[in-house]
PDB file of C-alpha atoms in Angstrom:
ATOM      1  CA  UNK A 225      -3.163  24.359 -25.459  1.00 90.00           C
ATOM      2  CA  UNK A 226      -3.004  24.328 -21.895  1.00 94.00           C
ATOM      3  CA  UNK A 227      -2.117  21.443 -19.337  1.00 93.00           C
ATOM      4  CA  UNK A 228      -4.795  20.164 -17.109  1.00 96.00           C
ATOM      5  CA  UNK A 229      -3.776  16.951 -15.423  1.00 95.00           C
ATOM      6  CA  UNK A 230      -0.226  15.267 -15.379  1.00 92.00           C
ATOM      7  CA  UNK A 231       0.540  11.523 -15.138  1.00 91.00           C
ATOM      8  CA  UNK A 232       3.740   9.368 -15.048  1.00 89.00           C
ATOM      9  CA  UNK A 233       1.120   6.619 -16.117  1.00 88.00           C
ATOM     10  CA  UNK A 234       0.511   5.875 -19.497  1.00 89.00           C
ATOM     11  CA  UNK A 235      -2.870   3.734 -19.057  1.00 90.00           C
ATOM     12  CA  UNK A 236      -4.081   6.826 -16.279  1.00 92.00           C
ATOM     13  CA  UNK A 237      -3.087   9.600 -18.841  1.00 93.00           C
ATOM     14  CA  UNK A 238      -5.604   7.621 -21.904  1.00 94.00           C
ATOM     15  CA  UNK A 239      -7.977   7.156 -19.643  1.00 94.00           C
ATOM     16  CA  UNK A 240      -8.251  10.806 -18.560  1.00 95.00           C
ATOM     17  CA  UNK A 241      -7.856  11.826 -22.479  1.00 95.00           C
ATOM     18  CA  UNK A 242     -11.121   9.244 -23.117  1.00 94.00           C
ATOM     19  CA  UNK A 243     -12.899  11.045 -19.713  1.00 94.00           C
ATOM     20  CA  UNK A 244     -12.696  14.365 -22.098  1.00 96.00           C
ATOM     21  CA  UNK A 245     -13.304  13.229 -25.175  1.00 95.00           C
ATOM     22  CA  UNK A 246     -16.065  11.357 -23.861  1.00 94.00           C
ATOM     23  CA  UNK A 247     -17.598  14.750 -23.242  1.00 94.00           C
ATOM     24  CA  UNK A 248     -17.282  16.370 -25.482  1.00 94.00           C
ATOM     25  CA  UNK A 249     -13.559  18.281 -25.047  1.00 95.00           C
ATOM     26  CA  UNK A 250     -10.587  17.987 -27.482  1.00 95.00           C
ATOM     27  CA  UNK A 251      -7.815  16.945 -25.294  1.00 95.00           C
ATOM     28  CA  UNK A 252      -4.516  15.730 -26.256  1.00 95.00           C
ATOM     29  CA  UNK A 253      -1.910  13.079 -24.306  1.00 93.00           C
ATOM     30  CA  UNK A 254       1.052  15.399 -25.138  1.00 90.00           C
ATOM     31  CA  UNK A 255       4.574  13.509 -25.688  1.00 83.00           C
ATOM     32  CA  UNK A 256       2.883  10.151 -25.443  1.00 84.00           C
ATOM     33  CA  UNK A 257       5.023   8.695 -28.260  1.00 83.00           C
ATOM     34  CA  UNK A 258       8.301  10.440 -27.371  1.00 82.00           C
ATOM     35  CA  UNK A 259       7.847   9.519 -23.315  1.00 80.00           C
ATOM     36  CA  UNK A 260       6.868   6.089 -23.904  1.00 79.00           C
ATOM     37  CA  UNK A 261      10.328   5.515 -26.420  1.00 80.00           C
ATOM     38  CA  UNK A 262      12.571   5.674 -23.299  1.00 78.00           C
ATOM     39  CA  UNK A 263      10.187   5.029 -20.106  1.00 73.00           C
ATOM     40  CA  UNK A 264      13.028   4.866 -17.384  1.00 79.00           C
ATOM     41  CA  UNK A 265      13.155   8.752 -17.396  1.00 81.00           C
ATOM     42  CA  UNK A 266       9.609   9.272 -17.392  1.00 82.00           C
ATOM     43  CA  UNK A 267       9.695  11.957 -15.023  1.00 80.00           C
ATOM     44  CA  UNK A 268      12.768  13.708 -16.900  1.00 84.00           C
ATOM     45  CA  UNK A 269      10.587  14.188 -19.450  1.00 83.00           C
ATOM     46  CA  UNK A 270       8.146  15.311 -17.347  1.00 83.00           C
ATOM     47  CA  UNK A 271       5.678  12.171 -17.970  1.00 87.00           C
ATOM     48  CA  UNK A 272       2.188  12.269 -19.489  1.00 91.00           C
ATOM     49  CA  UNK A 273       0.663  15.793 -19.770  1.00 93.00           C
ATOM     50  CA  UNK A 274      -3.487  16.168 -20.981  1.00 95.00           C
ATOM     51  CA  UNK A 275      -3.737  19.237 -22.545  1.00 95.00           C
ATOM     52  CA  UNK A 276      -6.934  20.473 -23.973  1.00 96.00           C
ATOM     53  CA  UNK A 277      -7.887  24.242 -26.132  1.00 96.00           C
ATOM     54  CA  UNK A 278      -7.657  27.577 -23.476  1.00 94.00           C
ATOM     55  CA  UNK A 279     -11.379  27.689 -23.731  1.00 95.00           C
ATOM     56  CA  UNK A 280     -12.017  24.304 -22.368  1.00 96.00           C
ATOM     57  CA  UNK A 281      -9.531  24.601 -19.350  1.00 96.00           C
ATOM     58  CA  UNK A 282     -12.328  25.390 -17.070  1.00 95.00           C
ATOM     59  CA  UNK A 283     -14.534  22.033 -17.821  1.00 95.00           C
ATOM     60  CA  UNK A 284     -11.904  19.958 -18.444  1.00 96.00           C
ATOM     61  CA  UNK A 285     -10.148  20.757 -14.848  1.00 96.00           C
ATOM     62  CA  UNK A 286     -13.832  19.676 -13.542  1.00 95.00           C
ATOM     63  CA  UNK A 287     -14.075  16.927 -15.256  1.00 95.00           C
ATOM     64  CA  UNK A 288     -10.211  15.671 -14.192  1.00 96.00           C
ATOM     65  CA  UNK A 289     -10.709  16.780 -10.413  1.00 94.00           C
ATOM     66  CA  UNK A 290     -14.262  15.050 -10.360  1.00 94.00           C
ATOM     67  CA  UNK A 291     -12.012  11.813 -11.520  1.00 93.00           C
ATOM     68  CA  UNK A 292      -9.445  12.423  -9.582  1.00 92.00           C
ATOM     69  CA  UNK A 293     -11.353  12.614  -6.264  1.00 93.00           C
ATOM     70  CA  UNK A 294     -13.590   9.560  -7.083  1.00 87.00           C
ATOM     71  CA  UNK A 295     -16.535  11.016  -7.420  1.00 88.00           C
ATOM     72  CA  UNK A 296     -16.854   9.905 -10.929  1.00 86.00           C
ATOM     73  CA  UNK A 297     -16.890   6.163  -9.451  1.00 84.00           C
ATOM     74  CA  UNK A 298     -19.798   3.642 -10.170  1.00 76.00           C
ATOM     75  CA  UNK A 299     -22.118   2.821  -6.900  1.00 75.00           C
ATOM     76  CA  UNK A 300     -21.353  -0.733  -6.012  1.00 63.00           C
ATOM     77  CA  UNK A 301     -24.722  -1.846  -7.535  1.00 65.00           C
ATOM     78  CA  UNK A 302     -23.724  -1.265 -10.480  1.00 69.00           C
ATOM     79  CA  UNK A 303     -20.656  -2.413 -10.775  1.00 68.00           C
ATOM     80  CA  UNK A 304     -20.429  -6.286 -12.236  1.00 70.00           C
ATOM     81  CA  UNK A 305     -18.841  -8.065  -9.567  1.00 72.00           C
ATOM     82  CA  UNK A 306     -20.344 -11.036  -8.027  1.00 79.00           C
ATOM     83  CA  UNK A 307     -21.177 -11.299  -4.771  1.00 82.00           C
ATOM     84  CA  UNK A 308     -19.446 -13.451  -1.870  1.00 85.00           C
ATOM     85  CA  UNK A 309     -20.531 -17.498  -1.461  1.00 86.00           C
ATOM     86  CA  UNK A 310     -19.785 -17.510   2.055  1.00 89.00           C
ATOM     87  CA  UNK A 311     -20.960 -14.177   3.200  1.00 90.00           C
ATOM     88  CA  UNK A 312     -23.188 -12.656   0.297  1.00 85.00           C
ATOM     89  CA  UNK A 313     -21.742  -9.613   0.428  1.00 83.00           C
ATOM     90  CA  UNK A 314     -22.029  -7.445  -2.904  1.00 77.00           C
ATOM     91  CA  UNK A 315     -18.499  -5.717  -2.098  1.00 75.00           C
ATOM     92  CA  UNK A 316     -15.881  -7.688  -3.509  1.00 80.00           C
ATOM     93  CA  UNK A 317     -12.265  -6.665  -5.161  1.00 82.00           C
ATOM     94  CA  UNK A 318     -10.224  -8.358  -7.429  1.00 80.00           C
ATOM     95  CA  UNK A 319      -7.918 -10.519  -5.491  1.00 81.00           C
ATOM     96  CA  UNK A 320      -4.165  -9.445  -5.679  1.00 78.00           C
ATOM     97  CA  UNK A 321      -2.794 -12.357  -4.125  1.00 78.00           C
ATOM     98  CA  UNK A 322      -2.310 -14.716  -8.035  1.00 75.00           C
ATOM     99  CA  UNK A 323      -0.537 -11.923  -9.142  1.00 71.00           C
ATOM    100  CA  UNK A 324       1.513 -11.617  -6.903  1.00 75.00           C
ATOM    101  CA  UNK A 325       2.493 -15.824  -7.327  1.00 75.00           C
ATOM    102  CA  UNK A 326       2.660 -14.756 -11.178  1.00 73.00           C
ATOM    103  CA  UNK A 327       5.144 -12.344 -10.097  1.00 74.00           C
ATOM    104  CA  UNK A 328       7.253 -14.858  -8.257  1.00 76.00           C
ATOM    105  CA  UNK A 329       7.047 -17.835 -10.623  1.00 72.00           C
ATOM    106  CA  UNK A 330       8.318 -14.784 -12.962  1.00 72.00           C
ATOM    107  CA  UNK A 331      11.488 -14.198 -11.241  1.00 75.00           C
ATOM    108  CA  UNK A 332      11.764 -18.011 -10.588  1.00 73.00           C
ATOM    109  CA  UNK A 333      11.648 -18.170 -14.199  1.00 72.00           C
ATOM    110  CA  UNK A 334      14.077 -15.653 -14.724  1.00 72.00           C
ATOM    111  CA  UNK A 335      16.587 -17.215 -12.816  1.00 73.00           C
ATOM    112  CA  UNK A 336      16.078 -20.416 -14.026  1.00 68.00           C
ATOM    113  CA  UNK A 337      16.941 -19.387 -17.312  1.00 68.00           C
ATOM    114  CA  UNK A 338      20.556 -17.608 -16.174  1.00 71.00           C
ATOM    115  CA  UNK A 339      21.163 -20.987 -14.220  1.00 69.00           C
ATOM    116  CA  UNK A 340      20.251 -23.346 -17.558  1.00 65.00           C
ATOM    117  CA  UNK A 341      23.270 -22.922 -19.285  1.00 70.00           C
ATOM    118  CA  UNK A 342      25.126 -23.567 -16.112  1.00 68.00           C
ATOM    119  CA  UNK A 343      22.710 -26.785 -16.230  1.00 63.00           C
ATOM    120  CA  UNK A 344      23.722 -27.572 -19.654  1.00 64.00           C
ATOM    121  CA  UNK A 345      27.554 -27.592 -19.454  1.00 67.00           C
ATOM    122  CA  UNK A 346      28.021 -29.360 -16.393  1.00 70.00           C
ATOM    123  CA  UNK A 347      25.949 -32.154 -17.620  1.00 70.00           C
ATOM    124  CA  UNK A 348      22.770 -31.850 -15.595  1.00 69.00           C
ATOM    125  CA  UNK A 349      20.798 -32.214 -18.799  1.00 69.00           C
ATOM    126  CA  UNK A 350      17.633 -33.314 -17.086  1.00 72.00           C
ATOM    127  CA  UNK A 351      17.449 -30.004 -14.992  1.00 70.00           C
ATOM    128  CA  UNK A 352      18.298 -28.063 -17.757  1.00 69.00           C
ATOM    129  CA  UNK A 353      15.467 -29.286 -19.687  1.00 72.00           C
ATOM    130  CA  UNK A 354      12.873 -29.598 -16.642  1.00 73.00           C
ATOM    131  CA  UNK A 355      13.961 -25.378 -15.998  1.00 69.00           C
ATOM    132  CA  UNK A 356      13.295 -25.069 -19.956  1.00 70.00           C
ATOM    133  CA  UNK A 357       9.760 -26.734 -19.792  1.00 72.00           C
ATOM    134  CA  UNK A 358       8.744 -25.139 -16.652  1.00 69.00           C
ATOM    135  CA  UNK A 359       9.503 -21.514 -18.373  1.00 67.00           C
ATOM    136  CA  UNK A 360       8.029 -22.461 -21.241  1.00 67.00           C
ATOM    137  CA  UNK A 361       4.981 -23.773 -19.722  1.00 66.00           C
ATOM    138  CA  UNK A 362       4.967 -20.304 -17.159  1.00 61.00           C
ATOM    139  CA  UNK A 363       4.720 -17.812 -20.330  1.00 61.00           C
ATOM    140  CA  UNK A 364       1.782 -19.736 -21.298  1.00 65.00           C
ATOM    141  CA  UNK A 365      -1.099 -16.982 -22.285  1.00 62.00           C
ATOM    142  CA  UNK A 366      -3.902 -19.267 -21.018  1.00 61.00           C
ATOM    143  CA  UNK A 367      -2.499 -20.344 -18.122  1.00 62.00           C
ATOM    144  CA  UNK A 368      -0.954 -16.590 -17.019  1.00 67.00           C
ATOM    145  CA  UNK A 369      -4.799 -15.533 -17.696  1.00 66.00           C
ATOM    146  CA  UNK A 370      -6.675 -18.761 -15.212  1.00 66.00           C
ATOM    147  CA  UNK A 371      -4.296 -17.908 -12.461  1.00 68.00           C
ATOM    148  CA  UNK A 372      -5.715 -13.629 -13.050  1.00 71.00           C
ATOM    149  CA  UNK A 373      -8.880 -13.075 -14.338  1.00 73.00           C
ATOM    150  CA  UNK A 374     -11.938 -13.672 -12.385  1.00 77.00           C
ATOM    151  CA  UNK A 375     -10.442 -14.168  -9.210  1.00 81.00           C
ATOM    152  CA  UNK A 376     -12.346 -12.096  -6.514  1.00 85.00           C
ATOM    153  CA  UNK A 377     -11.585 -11.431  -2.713  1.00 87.00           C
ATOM    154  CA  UNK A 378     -14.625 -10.350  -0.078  1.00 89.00           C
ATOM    155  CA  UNK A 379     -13.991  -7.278   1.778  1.00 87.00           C
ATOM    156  CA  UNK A 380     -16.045  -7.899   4.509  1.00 88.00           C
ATOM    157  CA  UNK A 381     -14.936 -11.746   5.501  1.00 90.00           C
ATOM    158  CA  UNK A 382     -11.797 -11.688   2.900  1.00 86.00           C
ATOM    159  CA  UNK A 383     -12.740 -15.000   1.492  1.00 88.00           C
ATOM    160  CA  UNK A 384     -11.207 -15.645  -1.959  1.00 86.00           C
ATOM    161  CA  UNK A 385     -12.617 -17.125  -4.852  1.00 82.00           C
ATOM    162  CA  UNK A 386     -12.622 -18.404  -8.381  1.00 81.00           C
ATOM    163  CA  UNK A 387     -15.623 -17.040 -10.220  1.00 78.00           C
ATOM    164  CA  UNK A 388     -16.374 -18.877 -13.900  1.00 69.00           C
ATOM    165  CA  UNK A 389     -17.244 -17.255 -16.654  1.00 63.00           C
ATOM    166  CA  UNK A 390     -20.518 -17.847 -18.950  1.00 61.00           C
ATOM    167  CA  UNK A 391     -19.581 -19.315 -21.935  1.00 61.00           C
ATOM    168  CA  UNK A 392     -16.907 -18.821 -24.454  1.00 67.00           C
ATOM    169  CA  UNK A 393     -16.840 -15.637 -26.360  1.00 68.00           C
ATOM    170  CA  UNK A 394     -17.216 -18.078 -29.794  1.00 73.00           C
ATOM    171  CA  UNK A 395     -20.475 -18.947 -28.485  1.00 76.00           C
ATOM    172  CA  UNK A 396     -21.846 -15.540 -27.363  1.00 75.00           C
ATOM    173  CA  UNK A 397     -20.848 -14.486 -30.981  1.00 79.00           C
ATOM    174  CA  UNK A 398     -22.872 -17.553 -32.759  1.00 84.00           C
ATOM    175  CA  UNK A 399     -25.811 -16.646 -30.794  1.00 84.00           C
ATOM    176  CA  UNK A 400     -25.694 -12.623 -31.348  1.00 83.00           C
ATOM    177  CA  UNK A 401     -25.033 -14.145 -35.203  1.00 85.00           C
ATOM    178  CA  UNK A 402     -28.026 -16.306 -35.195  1.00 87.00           C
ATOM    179  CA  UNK A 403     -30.042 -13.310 -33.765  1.00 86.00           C
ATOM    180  CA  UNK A 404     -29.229 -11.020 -35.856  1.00 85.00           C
ATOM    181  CA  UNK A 405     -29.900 -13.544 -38.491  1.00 86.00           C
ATOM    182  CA  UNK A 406     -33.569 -13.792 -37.174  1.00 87.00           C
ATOM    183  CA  UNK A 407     -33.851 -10.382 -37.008  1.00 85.00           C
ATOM    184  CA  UNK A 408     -33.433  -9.408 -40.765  1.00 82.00           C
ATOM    185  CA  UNK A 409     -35.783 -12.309 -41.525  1.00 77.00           C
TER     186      UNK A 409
END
């Protein structure tokens, strides 16, 4: 076995492990379970190496530099991003800027919870359960997920925007259901 690409990303390591597999090569994310066990000295254990077979080094370092470089990357046709309401244009990002108020309320939250005992014993019991709410209400999975997902940004005029989705995945399930049911009828 023989190293091709090196990561001190987890997520970047599996994806270049799926990029081989995907054609065909038998590569390996060596000392993903040991590395991920104690993550603050990822680079003291020298992080997240792909190694594939010595006969496949030669395809798989194509395949990793062709990723690597971006050349593997989707034209912006095709990618499924929808396009700006003020300006029309098809090049759009995800917008960073809700994640980056996630981040905040986060450490808000944080502290809020280090200062509600303070809250407690001195008597402030309304703070201390307004602080309690608020976190509560901040680690909410639906809310942490409207204030993410589908939020785009323009790169052209930088507008931002909210994009909806569909319909709920419940209802995209019923219908495949349904014609699948017709189908076999």
């Amino acid at each position: 076995m023989k190293c091709v690409d090196w990561s001190p990303d987890h997520l970047d390591g599996l994806i270049v492990i799926a990029l081989l597999r995907a054609n065909g090569l038998d590569a390996v994310l060596f000392g993903e379970n040991f590395v991920r066990q104690d993550w603050f000295q990822i680079l003291a254990y020298d992080g997240f190496r792909t190694m594939v077979p010595g006969h496949q080094v030669a395809d798989a370092r194509i395949l990793v530099d062709a990723y690597r470089d971006g050349s593997l990357e989707l034209p912006a046709a095709e990618i499924d991003r929808p396009a700006c309401p003020d300006c029309g244009h098809v090049g759009t990002e995800p917008d960073p800027s809700p994640r980056r108020w996630l981040m905040l309320a986060y450490v808000v939250c944080i502290v809020g919870i280090s200062f509600a005992p303070v809250l407690a014993w001195s008597g402030h019991m309304f703070e201390f359960v307004l602080v309690f709410l608020l976190t509560i209400t901040a680690a909410m999975p639906g809310f942490i997920r409207s204030l993410v997902i589908g939020r785009y940004r323009c790169t052209d005029c930088r507008a931002c925007w909210r994009e909806r989705a569909g319909q709920p995945f419940f209802r995209q399930q019923r219908e495949s259901d349904a014609a699948l049911d017709a189908l076999r009828s």
